Amino acid sequence: MLWLVVPLGVLIGVVGLGAIYQALATNRDRLMFLPPGKVIQIDGKNWHYQVMGEGRPTVIVDSGSGGTHLDWQLVQPEVAKFTRILTYDRAGYGWSDLSSEPRTAEQVISELRQLLREVEIEPPYVLVGMSLSGLFSRLFAYHYPEEVAGMVLVDVAHEKMYDETPVEWVELNKRLEGLLTYVVPIMGRIGLLRLLVTFDSVPMAAGLFQKFPPSMRPLAKALYSQTQFGKTFAQESAAVSISMNQVKQIRQTKPFPDIPLIVLSAGKPDFDITQDVLQKLQELHADLANESPQGVHIVAHETGHAIQLDKPELVIDAIRQVVEKVRCSSEP
């Protein structure tokens, strides 16, 4: 039995050392990288948010799966020149505490509204959603149309995305979601995720970090290496289908508000996106633009999924257009 016991003991030792390394490194990161915004306690949990600029309507920005307020650091200062803008870290990301609640769209918008009340950011809002958070922004507008004056959607997920895209791509993504649900939290706890992120050994993450300015990359890597990041990313992956169904159901029973709406689509395939999938996603985004009589669909031909990092000026301009239309419509 020695041939079995020795490797098992070595494995247990490596895992134990990895967990200790991860705990120490996470504490070090917390001391080294302080939150750039404000941290507020709500029901005993810390929430991190950052407000810049003045004026109304206030722009409320949400990130894609795994994203933090950092994703908008090329956009937020520019938008702050013409109105007030709030970015924040959803529960479990960045400097916001973990949540034990399922990370569904319904739960996320409930938490966001509570945050906005606590920090006294009054409606109406211009909501900006990117990727997964496009589901959150739209569900917010369906539930609370009187609070939403405009919207910008940045290469967002669609509730019919798995129904109308090629079966092979859907199966691949669902298998990946299932894998992430179980594997990423373990990798996070034992320090393996931190190791891979540090040495740019995760192609998707490495490509994302290259989009950040060099001065921001150490902080971005630290946030993606946190133990809570792995757990939260898995929770959100497990809830994607539920969030899609929540939007499907409400779309059948409630009209989308008649508001200024700009939907941006990636024009270049990246990650696991093929040209066929990209074209279908663009068609689904056109469908979203048609939800509002004031909707406009724009394809960003020179950029992939992370438009706010690849071509931030496109997102800034879309937000500016929506804000100006909102202001014009509110004038006597």
mmCIF file of N, CA and C in Angstrom, residues 57 126-127 149-152 259-262 316-328:
data_model
loop_
_atom_site.group_PDB
_atom_site.id
_atom_site.type_symbol
_atom_site.label_atom_id
_atom_site.label_comp_id
_atom_site.label_asym_id
_atom_site.label_seq_id
_atom_site.Cartn_x
_atom_site.Cartn_y
_atom_site.Cartn_z
ATOM 1 N N PRO A 57 -29.529 62.588 -15.289
ATOM 2 C CA PRO A 57 -29.763 61.383 -14.497
ATOM 3 C C PRO A 57 -28.448 60.719 -14.079
ATOM 4 N N VAL A 126 -29.982 55.941 -15.561
ATOM 5 C CA VAL A 126 -29.602 55.345 -16.837
ATOM 6 C C VAL A 126 -28.790 54.105 -16.486
ATOM 7 N N LEU A 127 -29.309 52.937 -16.806
ATOM 8 C CA LEU A 127 -28.651 51.684 -16.458
ATOM 9 C C LEU A 127 -27.717 51.253 -17.581
ATOM 10 N N ALA A 149 -34.730 55.721 -16.728
ATOM 11 C CA ALA A 149 -34.959 56.742 -17.758
ATOM 12 C C ALA A 149 -34.271 56.400 -19.070
ATOM 13 N N GLY A 150 -33.280 55.524 -19.034
ATOM 14 C CA GLY A 150 -32.550 55.166 -20.240
ATOM 15 C C GLY A 150 -31.660 53.963 -19.974
ATOM 16 N N MET A 151 -31.080 53.400 -21.034
ATOM 17 C CA MET A 151 -30.276 52.189 -20.863
ATOM 18 C C MET A 151 -29.262 52.057 -21.987
ATOM 19 N N VAL A 152 -28.079 51.529 -21.615
ATOM 20 C CA VAL A 152 -27.049 51.139 -22.588
ATOM 21 C C VAL A 152 -26.674 49.695 -22.285
ATOM 22 N N ILE A 259 -38.027 54.032 -23.516
ATOM 23 C CA ILE A 259 -36.893 54.839 -23.048
ATOM 24 C C ILE A 259 -35.802 54.856 -24.105
ATOM 25 N N PRO A 260 -34.919 55.867 -24.070
ATOM 26 C CA PRO A 260 -33.729 55.825 -24.936
ATOM 27 C C PRO A 260 -32.893 54.584 -24.612
ATOM 28 N N LEU A 261 -32.566 53.816 -25.632
ATOM 29 C CA LEU A 261 -31.868 52.542 -25.450
ATOM 30 C C LEU A 261 -30.868 52.360 -26.577
ATOM 31 N N ILE A 262 -29.605 52.116 -26.214
ATOM 32 C CA ILE A 262 -28.574 51.793 -27.203
ATOM 33 C C ILE A 262 -27.986 50.429 -26.859
ATOM 34 N N ILE A 316 -18.724 55.373 -23.932
ATOM 35 C CA ILE A 316 -18.886 56.744 -23.414
ATOM 36 C C ILE A 316 -19.862 57.527 -24.291
ATOM 37 N N ASP A 317 -19.690 57.403 -25.604
ATOM 38 C CA ASP A 317 -20.559 58.135 -26.519
ATOM 39 C C ASP A 317 -21.999 57.639 -26.429
ATOM 40 N N ALA A 318 -22.191 56.324 -26.289
ATOM 41 C CA ALA A 318 -23.546 55.773 -26.163
ATOM 42 C C ALA A 318 -24.212 56.295 -24.893
ATOM 43 N N ILE A 319 -23.473 56.323 -23.794
ATOM 44 C CA ILE A 319 -24.025 56.846 -22.543
ATOM 45 C C ILE A 319 -24.364 58.324 -22.684
ATOM 46 N N ARG A 320 -23.478 59.070 -23.331
ATOM 47 C CA ARG A 320 -23.726 60.504 -23.526
ATOM 48 C C ARG A 320 -25.023 60.728 -24.323
ATOM 49 N N GLN A 321 -25.182 59.950 -25.401
ATOM 50 C CA GLN A 321 -26.388 60.116 -26.221
ATOM 51 C C GLN A 321 -27.652 59.839 -25.416
ATOM 52 N N VAL A 322 -27.638 58.786 -24.628
ATOM 53 C CA VAL A 322 -28.821 58.433 -23.840
ATOM 54 C C VAL A 322 -29.085 59.496 -22.779
ATOM 55 N N VAL A 323 -28.031 59.955 -22.088
ATOM 56 C CA VAL A 323 -28.196 60.995 -21.063
ATOM 57 C C VAL A 323 -28.782 62.256 -21.672
ATOM 58 N N GLU A 324 -28.287 62.671 -22.836
ATOM 59 C CA GLU A 324 -28.792 63.887 -23.479
ATOM 60 C C GLU A 324 -30.254 63.743 -23.877
ATOM 61 N N LYS A 325 -30.647 62.568 -24.375
ATOM 62 C CA LYS A 325 -32.047 62.354 -24.729
ATOM 63 C C LYS A 325 -32.946 62.394 -23.500
ATOM 64 N N VAL A 326 -32.459 61.824 -22.392
ATOM 65 C CA VAL A 326 -33.232 61.849 -21.158
ATOM 66 C C VAL A 326 -33.426 63.282 -20.692
ATOM 67 N N ARG A 327 -32.356 64.067 -20.737
ATOM 68 C CA ARG A 327 -32.451 65.456 -20.305
ATOM 69 C C ARG A 327 -33.399 66.263 -21.193
ATOM 70 N N CYS A 328 -33.333 66.014 -22.491
ATOM 71 C CA CYS A 328 -34.221 66.734 -23.413
ATOM 72 C C CYS A 328 -35.686 66.395 -23.141
#
